PDB file of C-alpha atoms in Angstrom:
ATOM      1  CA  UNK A 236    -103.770  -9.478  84.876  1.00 83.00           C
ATOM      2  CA  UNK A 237    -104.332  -7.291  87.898  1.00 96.00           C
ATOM      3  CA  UNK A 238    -102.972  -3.822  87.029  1.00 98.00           C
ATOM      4  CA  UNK A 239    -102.655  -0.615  89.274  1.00 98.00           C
ATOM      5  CA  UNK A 240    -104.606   2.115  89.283  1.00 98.00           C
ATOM      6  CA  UNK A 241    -102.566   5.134  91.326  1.00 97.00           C
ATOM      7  CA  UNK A 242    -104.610   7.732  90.683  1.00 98.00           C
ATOM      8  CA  UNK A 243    -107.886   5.814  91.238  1.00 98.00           C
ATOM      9  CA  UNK A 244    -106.075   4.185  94.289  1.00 98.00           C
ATOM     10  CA  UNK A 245    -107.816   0.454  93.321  1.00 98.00           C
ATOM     11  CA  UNK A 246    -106.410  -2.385  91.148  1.00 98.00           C
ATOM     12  CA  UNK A 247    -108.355  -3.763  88.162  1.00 98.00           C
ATOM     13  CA  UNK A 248    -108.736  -6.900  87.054  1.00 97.00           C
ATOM     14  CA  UNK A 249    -107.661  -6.711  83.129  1.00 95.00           C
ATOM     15  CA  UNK A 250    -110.939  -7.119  80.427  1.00 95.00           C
ATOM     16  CA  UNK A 251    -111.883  -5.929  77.206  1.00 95.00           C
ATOM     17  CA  UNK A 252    -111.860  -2.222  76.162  1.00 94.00           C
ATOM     18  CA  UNK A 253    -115.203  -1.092  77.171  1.00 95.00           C
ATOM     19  CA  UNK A 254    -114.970  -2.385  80.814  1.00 97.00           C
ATOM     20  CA  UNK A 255    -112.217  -3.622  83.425  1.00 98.00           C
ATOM     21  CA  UNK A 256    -113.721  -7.319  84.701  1.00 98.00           C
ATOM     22  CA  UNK A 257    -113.328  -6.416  88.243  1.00 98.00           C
ATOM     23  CA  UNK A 258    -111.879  -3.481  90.745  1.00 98.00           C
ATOM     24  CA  UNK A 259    -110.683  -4.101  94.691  1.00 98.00           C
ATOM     25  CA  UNK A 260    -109.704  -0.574  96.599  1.00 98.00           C
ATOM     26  CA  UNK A 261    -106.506  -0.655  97.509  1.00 98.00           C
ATOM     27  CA  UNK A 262    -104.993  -0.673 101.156  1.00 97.00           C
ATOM     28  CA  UNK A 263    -106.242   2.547 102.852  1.00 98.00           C
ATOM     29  CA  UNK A 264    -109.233   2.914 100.557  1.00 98.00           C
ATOM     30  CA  UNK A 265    -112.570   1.525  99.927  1.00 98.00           C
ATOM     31  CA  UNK A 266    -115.152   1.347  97.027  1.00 98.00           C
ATOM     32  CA  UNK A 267    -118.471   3.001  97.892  1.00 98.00           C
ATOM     33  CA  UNK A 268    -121.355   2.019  95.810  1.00 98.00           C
ATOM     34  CA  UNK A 269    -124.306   4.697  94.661  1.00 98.00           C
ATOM     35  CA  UNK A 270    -127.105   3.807  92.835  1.00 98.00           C
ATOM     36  CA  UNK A 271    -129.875   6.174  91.493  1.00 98.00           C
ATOM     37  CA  UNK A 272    -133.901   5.981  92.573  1.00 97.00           C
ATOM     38  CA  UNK A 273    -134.551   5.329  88.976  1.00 96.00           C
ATOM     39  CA  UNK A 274    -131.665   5.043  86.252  1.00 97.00           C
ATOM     40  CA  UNK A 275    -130.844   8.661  84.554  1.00 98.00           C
ATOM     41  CA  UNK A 276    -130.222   8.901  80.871  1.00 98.00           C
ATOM     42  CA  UNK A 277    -126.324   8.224  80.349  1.00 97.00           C
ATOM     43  CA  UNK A 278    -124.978  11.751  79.865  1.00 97.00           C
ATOM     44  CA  UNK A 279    -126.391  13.751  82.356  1.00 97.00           C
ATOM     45  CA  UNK A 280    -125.864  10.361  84.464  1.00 98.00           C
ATOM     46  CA  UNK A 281    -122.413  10.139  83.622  1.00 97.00           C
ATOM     47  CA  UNK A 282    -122.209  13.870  84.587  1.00 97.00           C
ATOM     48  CA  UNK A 283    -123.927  13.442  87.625  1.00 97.00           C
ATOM     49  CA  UNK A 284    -121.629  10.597  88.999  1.00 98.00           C
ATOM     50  CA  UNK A 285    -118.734  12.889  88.203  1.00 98.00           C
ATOM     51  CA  UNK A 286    -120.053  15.527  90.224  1.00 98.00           C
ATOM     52  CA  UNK A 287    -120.655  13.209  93.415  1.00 97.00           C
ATOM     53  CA  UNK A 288    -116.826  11.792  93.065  1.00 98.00           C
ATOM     54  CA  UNK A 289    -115.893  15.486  92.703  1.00 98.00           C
ATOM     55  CA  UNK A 290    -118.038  16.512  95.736  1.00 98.00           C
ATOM     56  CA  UNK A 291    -116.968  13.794  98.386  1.00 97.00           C
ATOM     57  CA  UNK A 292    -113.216  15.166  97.625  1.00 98.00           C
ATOM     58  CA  UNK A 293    -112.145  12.679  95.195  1.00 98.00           C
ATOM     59  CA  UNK A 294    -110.259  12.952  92.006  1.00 98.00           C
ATOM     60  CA  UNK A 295    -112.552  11.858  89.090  1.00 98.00           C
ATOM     61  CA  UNK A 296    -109.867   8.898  88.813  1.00 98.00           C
ATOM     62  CA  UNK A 297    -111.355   7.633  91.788  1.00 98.00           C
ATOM     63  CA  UNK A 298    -114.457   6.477  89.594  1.00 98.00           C
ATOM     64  CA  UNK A 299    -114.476   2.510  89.570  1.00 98.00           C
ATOM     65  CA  UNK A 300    -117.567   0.938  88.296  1.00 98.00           C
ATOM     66  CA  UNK A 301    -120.967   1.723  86.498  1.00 98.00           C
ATOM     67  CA  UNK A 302    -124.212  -0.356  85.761  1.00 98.00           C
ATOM     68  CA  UNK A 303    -126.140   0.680  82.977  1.00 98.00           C
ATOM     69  CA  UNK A 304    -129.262  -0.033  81.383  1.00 98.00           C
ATOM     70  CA  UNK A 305    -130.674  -0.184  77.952  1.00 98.00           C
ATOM     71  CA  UNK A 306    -133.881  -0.256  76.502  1.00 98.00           C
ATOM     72  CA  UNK A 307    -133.241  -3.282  74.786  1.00 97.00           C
ATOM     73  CA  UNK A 308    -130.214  -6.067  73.811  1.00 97.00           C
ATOM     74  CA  UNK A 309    -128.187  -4.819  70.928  1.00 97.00           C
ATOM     75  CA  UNK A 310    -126.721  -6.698  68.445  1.00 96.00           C
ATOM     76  CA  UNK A 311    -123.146  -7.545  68.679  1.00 94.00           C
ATOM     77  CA  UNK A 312    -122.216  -4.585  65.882  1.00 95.00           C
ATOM     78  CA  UNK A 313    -124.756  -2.357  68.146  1.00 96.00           C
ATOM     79  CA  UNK A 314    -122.838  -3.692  71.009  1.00 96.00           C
ATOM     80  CA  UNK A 315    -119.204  -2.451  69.819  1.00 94.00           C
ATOM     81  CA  UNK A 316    -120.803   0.967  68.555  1.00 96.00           C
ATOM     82  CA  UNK A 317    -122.354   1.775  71.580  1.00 96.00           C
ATOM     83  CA  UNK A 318    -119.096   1.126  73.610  1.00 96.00           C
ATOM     84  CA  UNK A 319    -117.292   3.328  71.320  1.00 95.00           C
ATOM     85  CA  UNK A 320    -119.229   6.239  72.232  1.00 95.00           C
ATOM     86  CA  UNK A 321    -119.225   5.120  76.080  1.00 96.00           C
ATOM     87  CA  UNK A 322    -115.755   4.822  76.153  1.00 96.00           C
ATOM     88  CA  UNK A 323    -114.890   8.106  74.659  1.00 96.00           C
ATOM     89  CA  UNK A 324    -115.797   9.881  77.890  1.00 96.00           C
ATOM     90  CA  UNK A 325    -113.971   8.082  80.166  1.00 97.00           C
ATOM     91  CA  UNK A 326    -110.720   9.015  77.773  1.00 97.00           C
ATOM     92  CA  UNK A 327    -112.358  12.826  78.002  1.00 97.00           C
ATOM     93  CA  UNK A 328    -111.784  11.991  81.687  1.00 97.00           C
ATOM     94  CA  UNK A 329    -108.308  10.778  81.299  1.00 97.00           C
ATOM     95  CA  UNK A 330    -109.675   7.229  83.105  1.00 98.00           C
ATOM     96  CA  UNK A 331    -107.253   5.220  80.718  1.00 98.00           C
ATOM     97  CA  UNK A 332    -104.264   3.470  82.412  1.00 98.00           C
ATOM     98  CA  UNK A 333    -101.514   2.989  79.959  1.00 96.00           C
ATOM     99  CA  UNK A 334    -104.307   1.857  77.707  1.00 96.00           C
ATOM    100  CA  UNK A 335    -106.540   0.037  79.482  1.00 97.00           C
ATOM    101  CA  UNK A 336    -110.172   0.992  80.802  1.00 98.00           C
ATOM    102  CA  UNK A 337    -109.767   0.149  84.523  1.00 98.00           C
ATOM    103  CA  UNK A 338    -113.421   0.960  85.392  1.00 98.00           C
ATOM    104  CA  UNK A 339    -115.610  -1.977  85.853  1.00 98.00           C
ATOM    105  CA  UNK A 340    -119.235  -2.633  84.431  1.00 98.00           C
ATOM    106  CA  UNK A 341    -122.825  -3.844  83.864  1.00 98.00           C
ATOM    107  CA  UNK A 342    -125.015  -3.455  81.108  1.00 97.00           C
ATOM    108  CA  UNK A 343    -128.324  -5.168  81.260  1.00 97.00           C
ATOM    109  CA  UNK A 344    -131.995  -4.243  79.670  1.00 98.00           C
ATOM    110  CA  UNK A 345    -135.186  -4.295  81.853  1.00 98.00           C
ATOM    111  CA  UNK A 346    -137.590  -6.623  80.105  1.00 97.00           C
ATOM    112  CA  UNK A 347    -140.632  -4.861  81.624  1.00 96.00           C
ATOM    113  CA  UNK A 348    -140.426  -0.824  81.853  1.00 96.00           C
ATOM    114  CA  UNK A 349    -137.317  -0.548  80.094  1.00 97.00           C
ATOM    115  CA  UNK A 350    -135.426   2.945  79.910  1.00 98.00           C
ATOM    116  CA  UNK A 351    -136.416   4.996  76.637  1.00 97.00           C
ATOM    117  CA  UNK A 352    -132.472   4.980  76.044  1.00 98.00           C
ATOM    118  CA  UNK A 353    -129.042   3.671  77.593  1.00 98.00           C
ATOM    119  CA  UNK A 354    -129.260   5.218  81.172  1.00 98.00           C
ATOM    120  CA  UNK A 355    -126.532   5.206  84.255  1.00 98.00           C
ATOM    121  CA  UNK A 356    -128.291   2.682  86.763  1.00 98.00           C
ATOM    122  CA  UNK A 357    -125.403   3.170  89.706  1.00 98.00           C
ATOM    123  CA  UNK A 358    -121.309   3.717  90.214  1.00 98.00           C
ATOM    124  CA  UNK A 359    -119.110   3.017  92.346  1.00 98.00           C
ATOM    125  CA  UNK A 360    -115.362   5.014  93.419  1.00 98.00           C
ATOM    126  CA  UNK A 361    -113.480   5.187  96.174  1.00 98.00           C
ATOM    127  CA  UNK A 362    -112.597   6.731  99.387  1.00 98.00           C
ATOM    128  CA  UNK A 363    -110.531   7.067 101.907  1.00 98.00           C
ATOM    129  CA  UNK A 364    -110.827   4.531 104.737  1.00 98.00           C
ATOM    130  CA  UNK A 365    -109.140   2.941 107.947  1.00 96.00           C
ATOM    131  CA  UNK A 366    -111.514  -0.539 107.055  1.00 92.00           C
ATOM    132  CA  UNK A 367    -109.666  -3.562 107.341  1.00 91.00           C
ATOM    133  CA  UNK A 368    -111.858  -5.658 105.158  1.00 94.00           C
ATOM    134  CA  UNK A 369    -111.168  -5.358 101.254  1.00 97.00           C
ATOM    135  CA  UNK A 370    -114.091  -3.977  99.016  1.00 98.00           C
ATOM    136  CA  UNK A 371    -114.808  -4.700  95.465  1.00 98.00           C
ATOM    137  CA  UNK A 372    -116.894  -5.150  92.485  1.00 98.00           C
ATOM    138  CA  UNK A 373    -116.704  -7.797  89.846  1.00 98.00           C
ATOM    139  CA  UNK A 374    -118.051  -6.661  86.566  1.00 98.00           C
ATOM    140  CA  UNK A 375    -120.755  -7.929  84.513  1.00 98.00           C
ATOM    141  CA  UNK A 376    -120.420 -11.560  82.627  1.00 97.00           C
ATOM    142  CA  UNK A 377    -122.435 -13.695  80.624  1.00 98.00           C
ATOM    143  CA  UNK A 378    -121.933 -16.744  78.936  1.00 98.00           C
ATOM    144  CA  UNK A 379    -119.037 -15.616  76.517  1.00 96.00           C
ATOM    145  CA  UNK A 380    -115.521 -16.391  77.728  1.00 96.00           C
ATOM    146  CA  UNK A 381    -113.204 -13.689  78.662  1.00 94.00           C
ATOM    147  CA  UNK A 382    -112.077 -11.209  76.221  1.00 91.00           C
ATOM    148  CA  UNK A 383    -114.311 -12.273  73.562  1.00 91.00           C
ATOM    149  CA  UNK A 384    -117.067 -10.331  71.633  1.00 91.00           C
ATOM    150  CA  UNK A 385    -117.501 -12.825  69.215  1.00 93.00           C
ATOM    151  CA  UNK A 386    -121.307 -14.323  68.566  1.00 94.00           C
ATOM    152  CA  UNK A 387    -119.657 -17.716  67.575  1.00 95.00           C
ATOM    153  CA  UNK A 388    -118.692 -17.894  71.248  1.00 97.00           C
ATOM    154  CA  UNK A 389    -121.939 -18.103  73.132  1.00 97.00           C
ATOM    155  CA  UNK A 390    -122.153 -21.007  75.111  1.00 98.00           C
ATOM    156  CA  UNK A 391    -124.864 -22.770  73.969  1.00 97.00           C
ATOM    157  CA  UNK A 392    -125.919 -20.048  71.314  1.00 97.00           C
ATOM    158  CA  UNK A 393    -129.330 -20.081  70.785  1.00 96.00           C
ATOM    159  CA  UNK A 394    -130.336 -23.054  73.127  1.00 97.00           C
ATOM    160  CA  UNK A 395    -132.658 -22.591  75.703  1.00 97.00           C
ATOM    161  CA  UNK A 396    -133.172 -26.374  77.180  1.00 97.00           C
ATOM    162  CA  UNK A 397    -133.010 -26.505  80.785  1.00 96.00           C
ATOM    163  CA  UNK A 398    -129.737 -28.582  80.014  1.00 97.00           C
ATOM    164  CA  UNK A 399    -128.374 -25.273  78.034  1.00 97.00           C
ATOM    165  CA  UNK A 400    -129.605 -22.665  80.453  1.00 97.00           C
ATOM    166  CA  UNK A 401    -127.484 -24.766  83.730  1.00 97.00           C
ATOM    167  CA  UNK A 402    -124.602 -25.085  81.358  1.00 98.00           C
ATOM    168  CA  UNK A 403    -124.798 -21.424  80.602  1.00 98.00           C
ATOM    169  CA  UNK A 404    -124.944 -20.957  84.637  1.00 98.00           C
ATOM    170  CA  UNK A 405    -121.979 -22.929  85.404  1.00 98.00           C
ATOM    171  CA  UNK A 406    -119.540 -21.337  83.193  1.00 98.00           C
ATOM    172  CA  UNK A 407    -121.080 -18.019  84.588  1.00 98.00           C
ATOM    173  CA  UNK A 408    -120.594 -18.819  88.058  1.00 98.00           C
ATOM    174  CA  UNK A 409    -116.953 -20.148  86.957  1.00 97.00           C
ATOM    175  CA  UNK A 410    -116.039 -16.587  85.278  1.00 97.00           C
ATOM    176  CA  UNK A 411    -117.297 -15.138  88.503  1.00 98.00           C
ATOM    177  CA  UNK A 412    -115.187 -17.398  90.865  1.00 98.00           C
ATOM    178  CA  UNK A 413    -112.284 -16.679  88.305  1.00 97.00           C
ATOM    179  CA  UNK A 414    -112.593 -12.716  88.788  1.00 98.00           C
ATOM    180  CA  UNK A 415    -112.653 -13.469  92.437  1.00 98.00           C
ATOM    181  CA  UNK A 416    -109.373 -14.894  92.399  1.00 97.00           C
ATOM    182  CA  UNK A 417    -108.174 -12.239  90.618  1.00 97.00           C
ATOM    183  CA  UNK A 418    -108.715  -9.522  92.461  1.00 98.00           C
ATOM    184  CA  UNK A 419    -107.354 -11.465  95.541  1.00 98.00           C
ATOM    185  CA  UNK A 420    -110.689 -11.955  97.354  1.00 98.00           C
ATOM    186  CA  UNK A 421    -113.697 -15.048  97.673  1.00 97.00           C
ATOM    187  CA  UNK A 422    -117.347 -15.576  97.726  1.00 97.00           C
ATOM    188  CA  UNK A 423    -117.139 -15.076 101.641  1.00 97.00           C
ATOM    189  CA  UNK A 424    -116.477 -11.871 100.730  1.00 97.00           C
ATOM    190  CA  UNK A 425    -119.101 -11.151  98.647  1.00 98.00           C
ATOM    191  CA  UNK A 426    -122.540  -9.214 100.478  1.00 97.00           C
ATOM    192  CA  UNK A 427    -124.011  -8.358  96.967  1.00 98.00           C
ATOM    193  CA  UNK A 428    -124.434 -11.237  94.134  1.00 98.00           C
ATOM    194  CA  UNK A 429    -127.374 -10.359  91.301  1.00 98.00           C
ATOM    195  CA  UNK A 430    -128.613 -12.266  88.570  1.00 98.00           C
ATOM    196  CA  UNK A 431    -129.974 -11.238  85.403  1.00 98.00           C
ATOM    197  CA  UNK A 432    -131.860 -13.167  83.183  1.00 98.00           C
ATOM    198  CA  UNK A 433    -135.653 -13.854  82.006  1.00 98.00           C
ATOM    199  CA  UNK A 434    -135.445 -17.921  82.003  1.00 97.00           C
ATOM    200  CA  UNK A 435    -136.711 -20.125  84.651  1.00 95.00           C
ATOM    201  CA  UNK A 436    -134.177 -21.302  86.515  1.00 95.00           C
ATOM    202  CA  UNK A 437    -135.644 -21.933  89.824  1.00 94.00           C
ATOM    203  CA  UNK A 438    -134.372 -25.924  89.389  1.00 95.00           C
ATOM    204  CA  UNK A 439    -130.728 -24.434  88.955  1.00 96.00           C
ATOM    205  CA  UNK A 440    -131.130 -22.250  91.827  1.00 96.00           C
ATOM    206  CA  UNK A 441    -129.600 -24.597  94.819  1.00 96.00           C
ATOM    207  CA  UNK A 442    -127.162 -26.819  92.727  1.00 96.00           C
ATOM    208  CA  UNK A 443    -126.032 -24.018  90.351  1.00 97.00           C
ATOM    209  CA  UNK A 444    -125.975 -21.108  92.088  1.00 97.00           C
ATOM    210  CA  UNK A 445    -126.566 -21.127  96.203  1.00 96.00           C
ATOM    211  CA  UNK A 446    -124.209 -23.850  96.969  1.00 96.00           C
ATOM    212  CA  UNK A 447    -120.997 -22.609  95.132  1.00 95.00           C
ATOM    213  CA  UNK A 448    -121.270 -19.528  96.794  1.00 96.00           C
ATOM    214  CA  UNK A 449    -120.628 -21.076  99.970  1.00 94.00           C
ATOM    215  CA  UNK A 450    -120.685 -18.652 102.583  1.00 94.00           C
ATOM    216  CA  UNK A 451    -121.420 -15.475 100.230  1.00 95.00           C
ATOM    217  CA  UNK A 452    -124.861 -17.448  99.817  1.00 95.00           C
ATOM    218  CA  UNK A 453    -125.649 -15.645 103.616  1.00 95.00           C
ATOM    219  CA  UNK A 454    -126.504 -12.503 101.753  1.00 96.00           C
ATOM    220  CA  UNK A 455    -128.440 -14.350  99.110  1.00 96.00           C
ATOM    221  CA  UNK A 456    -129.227 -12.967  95.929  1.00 96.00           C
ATOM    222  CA  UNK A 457    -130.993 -10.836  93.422  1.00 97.00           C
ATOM    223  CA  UNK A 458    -132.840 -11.616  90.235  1.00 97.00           C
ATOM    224  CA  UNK A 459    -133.002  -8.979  87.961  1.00 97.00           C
ATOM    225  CA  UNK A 460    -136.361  -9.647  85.546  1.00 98.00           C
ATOM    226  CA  UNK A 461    -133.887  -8.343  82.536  1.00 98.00           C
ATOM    227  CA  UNK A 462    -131.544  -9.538  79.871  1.00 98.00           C
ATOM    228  CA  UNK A 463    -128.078  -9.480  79.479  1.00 97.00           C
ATOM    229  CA  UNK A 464    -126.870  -6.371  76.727  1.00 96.00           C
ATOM    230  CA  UNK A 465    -126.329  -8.273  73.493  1.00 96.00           C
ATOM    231  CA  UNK A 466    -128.860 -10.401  71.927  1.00 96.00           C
ATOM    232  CA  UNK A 467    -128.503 -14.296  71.893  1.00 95.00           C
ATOM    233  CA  UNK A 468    -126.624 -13.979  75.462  1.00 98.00           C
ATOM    234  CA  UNK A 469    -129.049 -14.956  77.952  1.00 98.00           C
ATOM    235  CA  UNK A 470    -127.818 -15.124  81.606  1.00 98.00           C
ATOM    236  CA  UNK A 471    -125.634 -12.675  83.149  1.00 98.00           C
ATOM    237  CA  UNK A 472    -124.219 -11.903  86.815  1.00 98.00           C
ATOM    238  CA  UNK A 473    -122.194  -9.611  88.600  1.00 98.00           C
ATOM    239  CA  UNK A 474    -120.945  -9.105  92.380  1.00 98.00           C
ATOM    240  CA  UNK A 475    -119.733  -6.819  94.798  1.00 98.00           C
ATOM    241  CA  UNK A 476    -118.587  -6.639  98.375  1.00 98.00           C
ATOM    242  CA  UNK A 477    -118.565  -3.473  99.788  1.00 98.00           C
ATOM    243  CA  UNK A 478    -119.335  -1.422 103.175  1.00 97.00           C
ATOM    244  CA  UNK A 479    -121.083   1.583 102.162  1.00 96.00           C
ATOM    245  CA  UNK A 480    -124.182   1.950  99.975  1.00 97.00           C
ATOM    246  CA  UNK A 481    -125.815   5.244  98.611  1.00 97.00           C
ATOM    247  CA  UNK A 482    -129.176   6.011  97.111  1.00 97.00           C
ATOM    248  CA  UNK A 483    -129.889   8.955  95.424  1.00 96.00           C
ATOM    249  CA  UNK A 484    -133.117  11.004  94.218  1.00 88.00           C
TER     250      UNK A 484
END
């Protein structure tokens, strides 16, 4: 399940054809993350991250990762439509590897000041580096098991019992210590962890969530007032671990 990337000089964790479910740089490299001020409507975002890649010497191959925000959950049909278009120019960009989207990503929607359409929130590629420690990203998950887009799937579809909202955060945390593995690294290793949801689940917060990250719990973590991208999902997470992070105007 972990493929190669030569040109991008990371390995990806295999997903779904939208989105890789993870990246890791690659021995000599590692994954800078950049994240806008305020997210940037998708095309002119998407155009923008290509020009920083370009700029710090990289081969637009070198793009990893991107979190995006909508204004609001689309349906599952919405969902598939939307990724369509997405996906179209990262094969403009000759991304693909034999097939397979190898970039990583996040799609959430802001429950209070939403964008007024799907917007580029941050990316990630990488670089050259003499850093010992690996860097990575893990991709976006909620509760829908791997490789499915399928409403029928949702754990717990359309419960939202304190009983239903842990289960939906154990098999969350369990995709995201399963892409861990994968890509060859552990929660020790992880300095970013953020949660997105609009539920309570300050009871689920210690059992749940702090104590299986073990040691990555250091760095704590960030809730994200917003809800995952398709409608009837209702917790999401996602993860990285890297050395370098950008902010731009």
């Amino acid at each position: 399940m972990l493929l190669k990337n030569d040109k991008g000089n990371y390995h990806f964790w295999k997903g779904i054809a939208p989105y890789s479910a993870g990246v890791v740089a690659e021995a000599g490299f590692e994954i800078v993350h950049v994240r806008f001020a305020q997210p940037v409507p998708l095309a002119p975002g998407m155009a923008r991250a290509q020009a920083e890649v370009l700029a710090a010497g990289r081969p637009i191959h070198a793009l990893c990762a991107m979190a995006l925000r909508s204004p609001k959950p689309f349906t599952f049909a919405g969902f598939n439509n939307f990724n369509a278009g997405y996906v179209e120019t990262l094969v403009e960009w000759g991304l693909l590897v034999d097939g397979q989207n190898p970039v990583a990503r996040t799609n959430i929607a802001p429950q209070l000041m939403p964008p007024r359409e799907p917007s580029l929130f941050s990316f990630a590629y990488t670089v050259p580096s003499t850093a010992q420690a690996k860097t990575f990203i893990v991709a976006g998950a909620g509760e829908l098991p791997e490789g499915s887009l399928d409403p029928h799937d949702v754990i717990r579809r359309g419960e939202l019992s304190p009983e239903a909202l842990r289960e939906k955060i154990r098999f969350v945390m369990g995709l995201m210590s399963g892409r861990l593995r994968g890509l060859g690294v552990s929660w020790e290793q992880v300095n970013t962890s953020n949660v997105y949801t609009v539920h309570p689940i300050c009871g689920d917060v210690e059992p749940e969530i702090v104590k299986p990250m073990g040691a990555g719990a250091a760095h704590g973590f960030t809730w994200h007032y917003s809800r995952p991208p398709i409608e009837s999902i209702e917790y999401e997470m996602d993860l990285r671990g890297v050395r370098r992070e950008l902010v731009l105007a």
